[in-house]
């Protein structure tokens, strides 16, 4: 019995790790694309649900989608109703993933390991390696499910199992709560449901127990997002609470109805595992269909019930935080540079907080958000001055070449971040003021272009911070490529804008100057935050001296 339990626990741990492996590989390889896709979810509740389902299938995790949605909602980039629709779609997408992986795909196991291992070990680019990692993750999911099936084979005729099944048949609430708790602790509803389906397919549990466990796993999946948003932004908490009310409440209601519908369950096709999979899909589809029309009124209700803490009760962390610039470095240049790096990262995060709500401010002219953004600019200016003064006071004569280069790069990047903050406050917020004063709105096409451009710049800021810390050449090359892509996107947006002007679109005529200024401002911010990549690539000899074509003399 001891070895059987160890085998089962090992299989479940491998399953959890494999699901996480797929998710992290997709996030690392396609993070920018995922965030840009998420930014397009605002068009309608139905499109938000489709985006959520697609992202959950790609990431094999509704929790990852809920985390992204919470981040966008916290920055004002995602309305509450849209975010709730997106999360409900993600739950349905994760149900589809669990169903697909529950099929007998053992014949694909060896080819997937060979292909994934080859791509990961032999791949020359970062994205190719992450693609190999993702394929290996899928293979390990299939391997872990085979291990679960093998580990549970000796249990099928066990007296202990018969006692446990008899008890759970008479008390479905215990199984429901245990499944919810296990799912919440494991942070993966996909893994929990796969284990339940595998148990059912192996004949370990009957359908009525599998049904209560699946419903409990659905409740646990919603509690994961709820727990992650506790203490966070109120807009993210409203989405999580709405998901708990719809999906968690639906799971409780279905568990009660299950007592009356048990005679109808055996009509479902397939074995117990397949029937549990169908129930899981049907439940999440029903929650999606019921929840989409309720998303807007429920969000409105939560807006009245779940309010933001008064400003007087909220501590301003920046007032209490001590600077990371350590004057006690005692001549140790490496310690001094590490201190400057920490302060620069804090400065970068302030700029990120300023840039994130900028696109929503253009649409809503949110006065509270504008005040928050303007209040951060002096803090960015102080950080820039402190970093430059701190680095200037170091003994540059005694520095090694690499240390001097690093100090210069940090100082220059601080200046770039300060300039980016100035553009946000002095140009983007000025555009918002003019839109409000003249009561103008961008055309739907123009607004979509601005959302895409803003999402790309936000993604590049995250990548730039990674490059700043790691000095990774592949990441720096990717950042330069992303900078060039933003330039292409800017030119395309301007071309499309002039096409709308020629077609006589009245919104485009009225907002022409403001649209172009917004595009230029976002492109300039992107150029400033991507500057760190050029310093790293130049040092490694990865840049050409000129883009001009050489002509023979």
XYZ file of C-alpha atoms in Angstrom:
553
model
C 0.000 0.000 0.000
C 2.873 2.391 0.830
C 4.429 2.089 -2.632
C 1.028 2.495 -4.301
C 0.423 5.761 -2.440
C 3.922 7.021 -3.235
C 3.404 6.149 -6.910
C 0.070 8.007 -6.969
C 1.450 11.085 -5.215
C 4.419 11.159 -7.613
C 2.061 10.958 -10.584
C -0.055 13.855 -9.272
C 3.047 15.967 -8.577
C 4.281 15.288 -12.128
C 0.859 16.296 -13.464
C 0.900 19.602 -11.553
C 4.427 20.340 -12.715
C 3.649 19.427 -16.336
C 0.590 21.706 -16.453
C 2.681 24.531 -15.015
C 5.449 23.750 -17.517
C 3.081 24.239 -20.456
C 1.717 27.482 -18.997
C 5.117 29.043 -18.327
C 6.404 28.039 -21.772
C 3.479 29.732 -23.503
C 3.829 32.816 -21.300
C 7.561 33.128 -22.000
C 7.255 32.596 -25.738
C 4.044 34.479 -26.450
C 3.617 36.901 -23.536
C 3.365 39.960 -25.766
C 0.834 38.332 -28.087
C -1.287 37.174 -25.136
C -1.427 40.661 -23.662
C -2.296 42.227 -27.014
C -5.034 39.634 -27.489
C -6.370 40.407 -24.042
C -6.458 44.114 -24.879
C -8.872 43.379 -27.754
C -11.415 41.729 -25.465
C -13.268 45.022 -24.862
C -15.279 44.808 -28.094
C -18.162 42.766 -26.613
C -18.923 40.268 -23.866
C -19.092 37.452 -26.425
C -15.704 38.331 -27.939
C -14.256 38.574 -24.412
C -15.535 35.058 -23.667
C -13.988 33.742 -26.897
C -10.666 35.397 -26.064
C -10.776 33.929 -22.557
C -11.518 30.427 -23.856
C -8.747 30.606 -26.461
C -6.198 31.855 -23.947
C -7.161 29.159 -21.411
C -6.717 26.465 -24.059
C -3.306 27.889 -25.012
C -2.145 28.267 -21.416
C -3.934 25.136 -20.132
C -4.932 27.259 -17.151
C -7.952 29.410 -16.377
C -6.043 30.721 -13.335
C -3.376 32.268 -15.589
C -6.077 34.023 -17.641
C -7.773 35.269 -14.468
C -4.416 36.639 -13.282
C -3.878 38.523 -16.550
C -7.444 39.846 -16.460
C -6.980 41.033 -12.870
C -3.828 42.897 -13.843
C -5.545 44.616 -16.757
C -8.576 45.476 -14.617
C -6.352 46.914 -11.883
C -4.785 49.242 -14.438
C -8.153 50.326 -15.798
C -7.574 48.570 -19.115
C -10.468 46.133 -18.729
C -14.028 46.947 -17.704
C -15.552 44.834 -14.960
C -18.222 43.213 -17.123
C -15.710 42.442 -19.866
C -13.270 40.965 -17.359
C -15.978 38.759 -15.865
C -17.029 37.530 -19.321
C -13.397 36.802 -20.155
C -12.903 34.755 -16.972
C -16.105 32.765 -17.587
C -14.844 31.998 -21.095
C -11.518 30.900 -19.605
C -13.307 28.435 -17.324
C -15.028 26.896 -20.349
C -11.706 26.759 -22.216
C -10.017 24.941 -19.331
C -12.894 22.398 -19.350
C -12.197 21.742 -23.041
C -8.482 21.265 -22.256
C -9.244 18.749 -19.494
C -11.541 16.819 -21.817
C -8.973 16.646 -24.629
C -6.168 15.516 -22.327
C -8.373 12.837 -20.774
C -8.539 10.894 -24.045
C -6.219 7.933 -24.541
C -3.343 9.676 -26.310
C -0.633 7.255 -25.212
C 0.472 6.671 -28.814
C 1.502 10.331 -28.999
C 3.648 10.189 -25.870
C 6.934 9.058 -27.454
C 6.718 11.332 -30.542
C 5.903 14.330 -28.329
C 8.925 13.671 -26.107
C 11.202 13.280 -29.134
C 9.919 16.412 -30.876
C 9.806 18.514 -27.714
C 13.238 17.396 -26.540
C 14.801 18.058 -29.941
C 13.327 21.558 -30.160
C 14.378 22.409 -26.610
C 17.919 21.041 -26.862
C 18.667 22.007 -30.467
C 16.585 25.149 -30.867
C 18.620 28.262 -31.605
C 16.016 30.857 -30.635
C 14.287 31.478 -27.323
C 10.843 30.912 -28.841
C 11.846 27.572 -30.375
C 13.149 26.359 -27.025
C 9.932 27.395 -25.279
C 7.899 25.624 -27.969
C 9.886 22.468 -27.197
C 9.273 23.011 -23.492
C 5.540 23.323 -24.143
C 5.421 20.079 -26.165
C 7.399 18.286 -23.439
C 4.891 19.588 -20.894
C 1.990 18.083 -22.829
C 3.885 14.782 -23.059
C 4.498 14.776 -19.311
C 0.786 15.425 -18.694
C -0.033 12.277 -20.679
C 2.712 10.332 -18.867
C 1.436 11.427 -15.458
C -2.118 10.342 -16.315
C -0.807 6.889 -17.284
C 0.997 6.764 -13.939
C -2.214 7.699 -12.099
C -4.080 4.912 -13.899
C -1.368 2.364 -13.097
C -1.151 3.436 -9.450
C -4.895 3.070 -8.909
C -5.204 -0.380 -10.533
C -4.594 -2.325 -7.279
C -7.261 -0.227 -5.509
C -10.160 -1.400 -7.620
C -10.858 -4.441 -5.414
C -9.687 -2.847 -2.148
C -11.876 -3.073 0.961
C -10.726 0.392 2.036
C -11.873 1.846 -1.285
C -15.261 0.157 -0.924
C -15.743 1.738 2.505
C -14.707 5.193 1.223
C -17.015 4.952 -1.787
C -19.926 3.861 0.392
C -19.381 6.842 2.688
C -19.076 9.388 -0.147
C -22.222 8.026 -1.792
C -24.143 8.925 1.345
C -22.358 12.257 1.892
C -21.626 14.086 -1.399
C -20.851 17.313 0.483
C -17.649 15.852 1.912
C -16.325 14.952 -1.537
C -17.432 18.346 -2.833
C -15.558 20.253 -0.120
C -12.468 18.037 -0.291
C -12.214 18.523 -4.079
C -12.638 22.292 -3.652
C -9.900 22.413 -1.012
C -7.477 20.237 -3.006
C -8.015 22.335 -6.147
C -7.463 25.562 -4.239
C -4.273 24.236 -2.633
C -2.893 22.825 -5.901
C -3.665 26.039 -7.865
C -4.805 23.985 -10.860
C -8.394 23.042 -11.626
C -7.260 21.315 -14.850
C -5.018 18.924 -12.899
C -7.730 18.218 -10.307
C -10.373 17.447 -12.930
C -7.944 15.235 -14.874
C -7.280 13.160 -11.751
C -11.039 12.822 -11.130
C -11.650 11.769 -14.738
C -8.797 9.257 -14.544
C -10.206 7.799 -11.318
C -13.591 7.459 -12.998
C -12.172 5.860 -16.131
C -10.258 3.367 -13.985
C -13.427 2.337 -12.166
C -12.232 3.677 -8.814
C -15.256 5.926 -8.209
C -18.859 5.800 -9.470
C -20.473 8.616 -11.427
C -22.356 10.233 -8.543
C -19.111 10.683 -6.598
C -17.233 11.879 -9.680
C -19.969 14.459 -10.304
C -19.720 15.913 -6.778
C -15.916 15.977 -7.019
C -16.032 17.789 -10.388
C -18.403 20.400 -8.968
C -16.096 20.855 -5.987
C -13.111 21.315 -8.296
C -15.034 24.050 -10.117
C -15.661 25.849 -6.833
C -11.990 25.490 -5.888
C -10.925 26.943 -9.228
C -12.871 30.140 -8.570
C -11.463 30.416 -5.050
C -7.928 30.489 -6.497
C -8.559 33.800 -8.303
C -10.487 35.152 -5.328
C -7.561 34.455 -3.007
C -5.057 36.025 -5.398
C -6.967 39.339 -5.538
C -7.451 39.722 -1.780
C -5.929 43.021 -0.736
C -5.504 44.016 -4.392
C -7.223 46.606 -6.527
C -10.976 46.765 -5.997
C -11.674 46.352 -9.742
C -9.830 43.024 -9.810
C -11.622 41.891 -6.632
C -15.025 42.611 -8.173
C -14.238 40.307 -11.103
C -13.086 37.527 -8.754
C -16.155 37.923 -6.520
C -18.438 37.872 -9.565
C -16.819 34.641 -10.751
C -17.304 33.058 -7.323
C -20.958 34.104 -7.295
C -21.654 32.696 -10.765
C -19.455 29.601 -10.979
C -19.177 28.826 -7.269
C -22.866 29.498 -6.688
C -23.695 27.400 -9.735
C -21.624 24.511 -8.362
C -23.499 24.627 -5.042
C -26.863 24.767 -6.812
C -25.946 21.850 -9.083
C -24.816 19.767 -6.108
C -28.239 20.243 -4.527
C -30.010 19.416 -7.805
C -27.745 16.391 -8.227
C -29.648 14.582 -5.489
C -32.784 14.686 -7.653
C -31.107 14.087 -11.027
C -29.017 11.023 -10.146
C -31.307 8.609 -12.066
C -30.688 10.612 -15.266
C -26.872 10.580 -15.118
C -26.324 7.026 -16.463
C -27.844 8.047 -19.825
C -24.610 9.934 -20.601
C -22.392 8.039 -23.079
C -19.059 6.427 -22.256
C -17.429 5.268 -19.059
C -17.485 7.158 -15.768
C -14.444 9.249 -16.706
C -15.971 10.333 -20.018
C -19.282 11.078 -18.312
C -17.518 13.225 -15.707
C -15.732 15.073 -18.526
C -19.052 15.764 -20.276
C -20.562 17.019 -17.019
C -17.595 19.336 -16.522
C -17.972 20.808 -20.019
C -21.760 21.077 -19.753
C -21.557 22.817 -16.373
C -19.051 25.447 -17.536
C -20.933 25.999 -20.790
C -24.146 26.547 -18.823
C -22.394 29.008 -16.484
C -21.013 30.844 -19.529
C -24.412 31.055 -21.264
C -26.170 32.191 -18.083
C -23.342 34.455 -16.957
C -22.807 36.517 -20.124
C -26.124 38.408 -19.947
C -25.728 38.742 -16.169
C -22.165 40.083 -16.320
C -23.094 43.755 -16.735
C -25.848 43.951 -14.056
C -23.784 41.845 -11.644
C -20.765 44.105 -12.148
C -22.958 47.145 -11.512
C -24.235 45.553 -8.306
C -20.716 44.679 -7.158
C -19.640 48.242 -7.919
C -22.116 49.403 -5.301
C -21.367 46.630 -2.812
C -17.569 46.336 -3.052
C -16.197 49.832 -2.725
C -12.652 51.112 -2.766
C -11.154 52.039 0.585
C -11.263 55.818 1.262
C -8.075 57.629 0.347
C -7.596 58.732 3.952
C -7.429 55.105 5.062
C -4.983 54.026 2.377
C -1.324 54.391 3.188
C 0.903 55.997 0.551
C 3.709 53.447 0.421
C 6.053 55.805 -1.418
C 6.130 58.141 1.581
C 7.358 55.414 3.913
C 9.731 53.541 1.620
C 13.446 54.133 2.100
C 15.682 54.589 -0.891
C 17.582 51.574 -2.181
C 20.692 53.701 -2.767
C 23.060 52.502 -0.049
C 25.686 55.053 0.923
C 27.399 52.408 3.074
C 28.849 50.565 0.097
C 32.353 51.408 1.435
C 33.894 51.729 -1.973
C 32.545 48.396 -3.232
C 31.442 49.308 -6.743
C 29.440 46.110 -7.277
C 27.360 46.785 -4.154
C 26.823 50.374 -5.281
C 25.686 49.280 -8.746
C 23.326 46.713 -7.224
C 21.783 49.482 -5.102
C 21.386 51.684 -8.164
C 19.772 48.768 -10.003
C 17.197 48.285 -7.232
C 16.297 51.969 -7.271
C 16.068 51.935 -11.065
C 13.705 48.946 -10.961
C 11.504 50.839 -8.509
C 11.570 53.824 -10.859
C 10.609 51.560 -13.769
C 7.647 50.213 -11.813
C 6.463 53.776 -11.142
C 6.576 54.523 -14.869
C 4.669 51.293 -15.536
C 1.972 52.339 -13.042
C 1.735 55.699 -14.809
C 1.527 54.220 -18.311
C -0.894 51.381 -17.595
C -4.086 53.465 -17.072
C -3.193 56.033 -19.753
C -5.283 54.422 -22.508
C -8.332 54.129 -20.260
C -7.916 57.771 -19.201
C -8.176 58.756 -22.870
C -11.551 57.013 -23.027
C -13.090 57.957 -19.680
C -11.149 61.036 -18.483
C -11.072 59.440 -15.024
C -10.114 62.359 -12.768
C -9.007 60.134 -9.892
C -6.717 58.138 -12.205
C -5.311 61.377 -13.644
C -4.491 62.635 -10.153
C -2.761 59.365 -9.304
C -0.637 59.516 -12.466
C 0.338 63.150 -11.916
C 1.221 62.457 -8.285
C 3.789 59.857 -9.358
C 5.724 62.151 -11.700
C 7.613 64.021 -8.914
C 8.582 60.649 -7.423
C 10.030 59.567 -10.791
C 11.927 62.865 -11.056
C 13.391 62.416 -7.567
C 14.472 58.862 -8.365
C 16.182 60.022 -11.555
C 18.077 62.791 -9.742
C 19.046 60.469 -6.881
C 20.353 57.746 -9.190
C 22.400 60.162 -11.301
C 23.889 61.878 -8.227
C 24.616 58.544 -6.533
C 26.426 57.160 -9.584
C 28.294 60.414 -10.206
C 29.775 60.270 -6.682
C 31.370 56.867 -7.271
C 35.104 56.578 -7.916
C 35.004 56.165 -11.687
C 38.796 56.173 -11.963
C 39.063 52.906 -10.040
C 36.237 51.162 -11.888
C 36.825 48.323 -14.298
C 35.545 48.774 -17.842
C 32.474 46.569 -17.305
C 31.584 48.429 -14.114
C 31.930 51.827 -15.781
C 29.808 50.685 -18.699
C 27.120 49.351 -16.365
C 27.069 52.569 -14.341
C 26.727 54.622 -17.515
C 23.926 52.386 -18.801
C 21.997 52.707 -15.535
C 22.369 56.486 -15.514
C 21.258 56.824 -19.132
C 18.273 54.539 -18.606
C 17.166 56.573 -15.586
C 17.102 59.650 -17.831
C 15.075 57.741 -20.446
C 12.499 56.645 -17.865
C 12.159 60.206 -16.575
C 11.549 61.411 -20.138
C 8.941 58.663 -20.638
C 7.113 59.823 -17.504
C 7.157 63.410 -18.831
C 5.569 62.269 -22.115
C 2.805 60.441 -20.234
C 1.913 63.472 -18.110
C 2.550 66.333 -20.524
C 1.297 64.777 -23.754
C -0.999 61.797 -23.199
C -2.887 63.453 -20.328
C -3.113 66.648 -22.361
C -4.760 64.668 -25.163
C -7.259 63.326 -22.622
C -8.039 66.879 -21.461
C -8.629 68.046 -25.034
C -10.885 65.084 -25.814
C -12.972 65.934 -22.771
C -13.071 69.694 -23.377
C -14.099 69.305 -27.017
C -16.344 66.294 -26.283
C -14.633 64.163 -28.897
C -14.171 60.412 -29.235
C -11.863 58.427 -31.457
C -13.397 56.320 -34.215
C -13.846 52.643 -33.373
C -11.064 51.662 -35.785
C -8.740 54.346 -34.467
C -9.476 53.374 -30.892
C -8.655 49.738 -31.679
C -5.295 50.791 -33.140
C -4.450 52.785 -30.008
C -5.374 49.876 -27.733
C -3.118 47.525 -29.709
C -0.246 50.003 -29.676
C -0.574 50.670 -25.944
C -0.688 46.936 -25.156
C 2.483 46.409 -27.179
C 4.309 49.221 -25.391
C 3.257 47.837 -22.004
C 4.551 44.403 -23.006
C 7.842 45.921 -24.172
C 8.245 47.695 -20.834
C 8.057 44.328 -19.073
C 10.607 42.868 -21.486
C 12.872 45.890 -21.005
C 12.917 45.330 -17.236
C 13.939 41.712 -17.823
C 16.739 42.855 -20.132
C 17.860 45.453 -17.595
C 18.255 42.828 -14.870
C 19.542 39.863 -16.872
C 21.534 41.554 -19.677
C 20.472 38.560 -21.771
C 21.476 39.018 -25.410
C 18.540 37.017 -26.860
C 16.059 39.084 -24.846
C 17.804 42.290 -25.921
C 17.545 41.251 -29.580
C 13.863 40.480 -29.059
C 13.361 43.927 -27.496
C 14.971 45.652 -30.485
C 12.763 43.601 -32.819
C 9.716 44.660 -30.789
C 10.810 48.302 -31.019
C 10.995 48.024 -34.797
C 7.579 46.319 -34.812
C 6.097 49.268 -32.916
C 7.535 51.578 -35.552
C 5.817 49.511 -38.246
C 2.610 49.590 -36.215
C 2.881 53.400 -35.916
C 3.275 53.829 -39.672
C 0.391 51.453 -40.346
C -1.827 53.297 -37.876
C -1.037 56.618 -39.536
C -1.711 55.162 -42.986
C -5.041 53.725 -41.867
C -5.897 57.041 -40.228
C -5.306 58.974 -43.453
C -7.399 56.385 -45.302
C -10.274 57.103 -42.924
C -9.797 60.825 -43.514
C -10.057 60.280 -47.275
C -13.221 58.219 -46.769
C -14.870 61.134 -44.942
C -15.140 59.601 -41.464
C -16.302 62.559 -39.270
C -14.738 61.188 -36.076
C -11.379 60.872 -37.814
C -11.567 64.498 -39.032
C -12.337 65.852 -35.570
C -9.728 63.805 -33.715
C -7.031 63.657 -36.401
C -4.450 65.774 -34.587
C -5.103 64.075 -31.231
C -4.928 60.586 -32.728
C -1.580 61.273 -34.380
C -0.193 62.867 -31.218
C -1.228 59.828 -29.160
C 0.423 57.461 -31.619
C 3.628 59.525 -31.658
C 3.692 59.729 -27.852
C 3.317 55.988 -27.402
C 6.014 55.337 -29.988
C 8.398 57.754 -28.225
C 7.754 56.111 -24.860
C 8.467 52.744 -26.466
C 11.744 53.996 -27.969
C 12.887 55.312 -24.593
C 12.152 52.119 -22.668
C 13.777 49.953 -25.367
C 17.027 51.941 -25.254
C 18.637 49.602 -22.717
C 18.795 46.853 -25.359
C 21.064 48.873 -27.652
C 23.662 49.401 -24.934
C 23.846 45.660 -24.236
C 23.935 44.624 -27.893
C 26.535 47.252 -28.749
C 28.803 46.001 -25.975
C 28.494 42.423 -27.277
C 29.134 43.423 -30.891
C 25.587 42.534 -31.951
C 24.802 45.847 -33.709
C 25.791 47.150 -37.122
C 27.491 50.534 -37.297
C 24.878 51.847 -39.700
C 21.616 50.813 -41.340
C 22.600 52.544 -44.573
C 23.488 50.398 -47.552
C 27.144 50.769 -48.504
C 27.680 52.165 -51.995
C 30.892 51.440 -53.847
C 33.180 54.452 -54.058
